[in-house]
């Protein structure tokens, strides 16, 4: 079951899933733009051309407080000031909802 959260809510309530507990969204943003500039440019290009289809896939939010899938999309949304993203909570997947 998908719903929507603001990017601000995602950033405030969930950690990036790629590193330890001290890893912040600012760290994630810097790391992805340094390590994967072409991929992040691709996301930005989609947004510049108003191609939001890539952002239709829900961000998978874990019940452990981490983003399990979609951190590139969250970072691109932060950088491009998108307001809301579709999300799915991991507990819904386990329950079959």
Coordinates of N, CA and C in Angstrom, one line a residue:
X1 N 0.8 -1.2 0.0 CA 0.0 0.0 0.0 C 0.9 1.2 0.0
X2 N 0.7 2.1 -0.9 CA 1.5 3.3 -1.1 C 0.7 4.5 -0.5
X3 N 1.5 5.4 0.0 CA 0.9 6.7 0.5 C 2.0 7.8 0.0
X4 N 1.8 9.0 0.5 CA 2.8 10.0 0.2 C 3.3 10.7 1.5
X5 N 4.5 11.1 1.5 CA 5.1 11.9 2.6 C 5.8 13.0 1.9
X6 N 5.9 14.1 2.7 CA 6.7 15.2 2.2 C 8.2 14.8 2.3
X7 N 9.0 15.4 1.5 CA 10.5 15.1 1.5 C 11.0 15.4 2.9
X8 N 10.5 16.5 3.5 CA 10.9 16.9 4.8 C 10.5 15.9 5.8
X9 N 9.4 15.3 5.7 CA 9.0 14.2 6.7 C 9.9 13.0 6.5
X10 N 10.2 12.6 5.3 CA 11.1 11.5 5.1 C 12.5 11.7 5.7
X11 N 13.0 12.9 5.5 CA 14.3 13.3 6.0 C 14.3 13.3 7.5
X12 N 13.3 13.9 8.1 CA 13.2 14.0 9.5 C 13.0 12.7 10.2
X13 N 12.2 11.8 9.6 CA 11.8 10.5 10.3 C 12.6 9.3 9.9
X14 N 13.4 9.4 8.8 CA 14.1 8.2 8.4 C 15.6 8.5 8.1
X15 N 16.4 7.6 8.3 CA 17.9 7.8 8.0 C 18.2 7.1 6.6
X16 N 19.2 7.6 6.0 CA 19.7 6.9 4.8 C 20.1 5.5 5.2
X17 N 19.8 4.6 4.3 CA 20.1 3.2 4.7 C 21.4 2.7 4.4
X18 N 22.3 3.5 3.8 CA 23.5 3.0 3.2 C 24.7 3.0 4.2
X19 N 24.6 3.7 5.3 CA 25.7 3.7 6.2 C 25.2 3.6 7.7
X20 N 26.1 3.8 8.6 CA 25.7 3.7 10.0 C 24.8 4.8 10.5
X21 N 24.4 4.7 11.8 CA 23.5 5.6 12.4 C 23.8 7.0 12.4
X22 N 25.1 7.3 12.3 CA 25.6 8.7 12.3 C 25.6 9.4 10.9
X23 N 25.3 8.6 9.9 CA 25.3 9.1 8.5 C 24.0 9.9 8.3
X24 N 24.2 11.2 7.9 CA 23.0 12.1 7.7 C 22.6 12.2 6.3
X25 N 21.5 12.8 6.0 CA 21.1 13.1 4.6 C 22.1 14.0 3.9
X26 N 22.7 14.9 4.7 CA 23.7 15.8 4.1 C 24.9 15.0 3.6
X27 N 25.3 14.0 4.5 CA 26.4 13.1 4.1 C 26.0 12.3 2.8
X28 N 24.8 11.8 2.8 CA 24.3 11.0 1.7 C 24.3 11.8 0.4
X29 N 23.8 13.1 0.5 CA 23.8 14.0 -0.7 C 25.2 14.2 -1.2
X30 N 26.1 14.6 -0.3 CA 27.5 14.8 -0.8 C 28.1 13.6 -1.4
X31 N 27.9 12.4 -0.7 CA 28.5 11.2 -1.2 C 28.0 10.8 -2.6
X32 N 26.7 10.8 -2.8 CA 26.1 10.4 -4.0 C 26.5 11.3 -5.2
X33 N 26.6 12.6 -4.9 CA 27.0 13.6 -6.0 C 28.5 13.4 -6.3
X34 N 29.3 13.0 -5.3 CA 30.7 12.8 -5.6 C 31.0 11.5 -6.2
X35 N 30.3 10.4 -5.7 CA 30.6 9.1 -6.2 C 29.8 8.7 -7.4
X36 N 28.6 9.2 -7.6 CA 27.8 8.8 -8.7 C 27.2 10.1 -9.5
X37 N 28.1 11.0 -9.9 CA 27.6 12.2 -10.5 C 26.7 12.0 -11.7
X38 N 27.0 11.0 -12.6 CA 26.2 10.8 -13.8 C 24.8 10.3 -13.4
X39 N 24.7 9.5 -12.5 CA 23.4 9.0 -12.1 C 22.6 10.1 -11.5
X40 N 23.2 10.9 -10.6 CA 22.4 12.0 -10.0 C 22.0 13.1 -11.1
X41 N 22.9 13.3 -12.0 CA 22.6 14.2 -13.2 C 21.4 13.7 -14.0
X42 N 21.3 12.3 -14.1 CA 20.2 11.7 -14.8 C 18.9 12.0 -14.1
X43 N 18.9 11.9 -12.8 CA 17.7 12.2 -12.0 C 17.3 13.7 -12.2
X44 N 18.3 14.6 -12.1 CA 18.0 16.0 -12.2 C 17.5 16.3 -13.6
X45 N 18.0 15.6 -14.7 CA 17.6 15.8 -16.0 C 16.1 15.5 -16.1
X46 N 15.7 14.4 -15.5 CA 14.3 13.9 -15.5 C 13.4 15.0 -15.0
X47 N 13.9 15.6 -13.9 CA 13.1 16.7 -13.2 C 13.0 17.9 -14.1
X48 N 14.1 18.3 -14.7 CA 14.2 19.5 -15.5 C 13.2 19.4 -16.7
X49 N 13.1 18.2 -17.2 CA 12.2 17.9 -18.3 C 10.8 17.5 -17.9
X50 N 10.5 17.7 -16.6 CA 9.2 17.4 -16.0 C 8.8 15.9 -16.2
X51 N 9.8 15.1 -16.3 CA 9.5 13.6 -16.4 C 9.6 13.0 -15.0
X52 N 8.4 13.0 -14.4 CA 8.3 12.6 -13.0 C 8.1 11.1 -12.8
X53 N 8.0 10.3 -14.0 CA 7.7 8.9 -13.9 C 8.7 8.1 -13.0
X54 N 10.0 8.5 -13.0 CA 11.0 7.8 -12.2 C 10.7 8.0 -10.7
X55 N 9.9 9.0 -10.4 CA 9.6 9.3 -9.0 C 8.2 8.7 -8.6
X56 N 7.6 7.9 -9.5 CA 6.3 7.2 -9.2 C 6.6 6.0 -8.4
X57 N 7.7 5.4 -8.5 CA 8.0 4.2 -7.7 C 8.2 4.6 -6.3
X58 N 7.4 4.0 -5.4 CA 7.5 4.4 -4.0 C 8.8 4.2 -3.3
X59 N 9.2 5.1 -2.4 CA 10.4 4.9 -1.6 C 10.0 3.9 -0.6
X60 N 10.9 2.9 -0.4 CA 10.6 1.8 0.6 C 11.2 2.2 1.9
X61 N 10.3 2.4 2.9 CA 10.7 2.9 4.3 C 10.7 1.7 5.2
X62 N 11.8 1.4 5.8 CA 12.0 0.3 6.7 C 11.4 0.5 8.1
X63 N 11.0 -0.5 8.8 CA 10.5 -0.4 10.1 C 11.6 -0.2 11.1
X64 N 12.8 -0.1 10.6 CA 14.0 0.2 11.5 C 14.4 1.6 11.4
X65 N 13.6 2.5 10.7 CA 13.9 3.9 10.6 C 14.8 4.3 9.5
X66 N 15.0 3.3 8.6 CA 15.9 3.6 7.5 C 15.2 3.6 6.1
X67 N 15.7 4.3 5.1 CA 15.2 4.1 3.8 C 15.8 2.9 3.2
X68 N 15.0 1.9 2.9 CA 15.6 0.6 2.4 C 15.8 0.7 0.9
X69 N 15.0 1.4 0.1 CA 15.2 1.6 -1.3 C 14.7 2.9 -1.7
X70 N 15.5 3.6 -2.5 CA 15.1 4.9 -3.0 C 15.9 6.1 -2.5
X71 N 17.0 5.9 -1.9 CA 17.8 7.0 -1.3 C 18.3 7.9 -2.4
X72 N 18.6 7.4 -3.7 CA 19.0 8.3 -4.8 C 17.8 9.2 -5.1
X73 N 16.6 8.7 -5.1 CA 15.4 9.6 -5.4 C 15.2 10.6 -4.3
X74 N 15.4 10.2 -3.1 CA 15.2 11.1 -2.0 C 16.2 12.3 -2.1
X75 N 17.5 11.9 -2.4 CA 18.6 12.9 -2.5 C 18.3 13.8 -3.7
X76 N 17.8 13.3 -4.8 CA 17.5 14.1 -5.9 C 16.3 15.1 -5.6
X77 N 15.3 14.5 -4.9 CA 14.2 15.4 -4.4 C 14.6 16.5 -3.5
X78 N 15.6 16.2 -2.6 CA 16.1 17.3 -1.8 C 16.8 18.3 -2.6
X79 N 17.7 17.9 -3.5 CA 18.5 18.8 -4.3 C 17.6 19.7 -5.2
X80 N 16.5 19.1 -5.7 CA 15.7 19.8 -6.7 C 14.4 20.4 -6.0
X81 N 14.3 20.3 -4.7 CA 13.2 20.8 -3.9 C 11.9 20.3 -4.3
X82 N 11.8 19.0 -4.5 CA 10.5 18.4 -4.7 C 9.8 18.4 -3.4
X83 N 8.5 18.4 -3.4 CA 7.7 18.5 -2.1 C 7.4 17.1 -1.6
X84 N 6.8 16.3 -2.4 CA 6.3 15.0 -1.9 C 6.7 13.8 -2.7
X85 N 6.8 12.7 -2.1 CA 7.2 11.4 -2.8 C 6.3 10.3 -2.3
X86 N 6.0 9.4 -3.2 CA 5.2 8.2 -2.8 C 6.1 7.3 -1.9
X87 N 5.5 6.7 -0.9 CA 6.3 5.8 0.0 C 5.5 4.5 0.2
X88 N 6.2 3.5 0.5 CA 5.6 2.2 1.0 C 6.4 1.8 2.3
X89 N 5.7 1.4 3.3 CA 6.3 1.0 4.5 C 6.5 -0.5 4.5
X90 N 7.7 -0.9 5.0 CA 8.0 -2.3 4.9 C 7.1 -3.3 5.6
X91 N 6.4 -2.8 6.7 CA 5.5 -3.7 7.4 C 4.3 -4.0 6.5
X92 N 3.9 -3.1 5.6 CA 2.8 -3.4 4.7 C 3.2 -4.6 3.7
X93 N 4.5 -4.6 3.3 CA 4.9 -5.7 2.4 C 4.8 -7.1 3.1
X94 N 5.3 -7.1 4.4 CA 5.2 -8.4 5.1 C 3.8 -8.9 5.4
X95 N 2.9 -7.9 5.6 CA 1.5 -8.3 5.9 C 0.7 -8.6 4.6
X96 N 1.4 -8.3 3.5 CA 0.7 -8.6 2.2 C -0.3 -7.5 1.8
X97 N -0.2 -6.3 2.4 CA -1.1 -5.2 2.1 C -0.6 -4.4 0.9

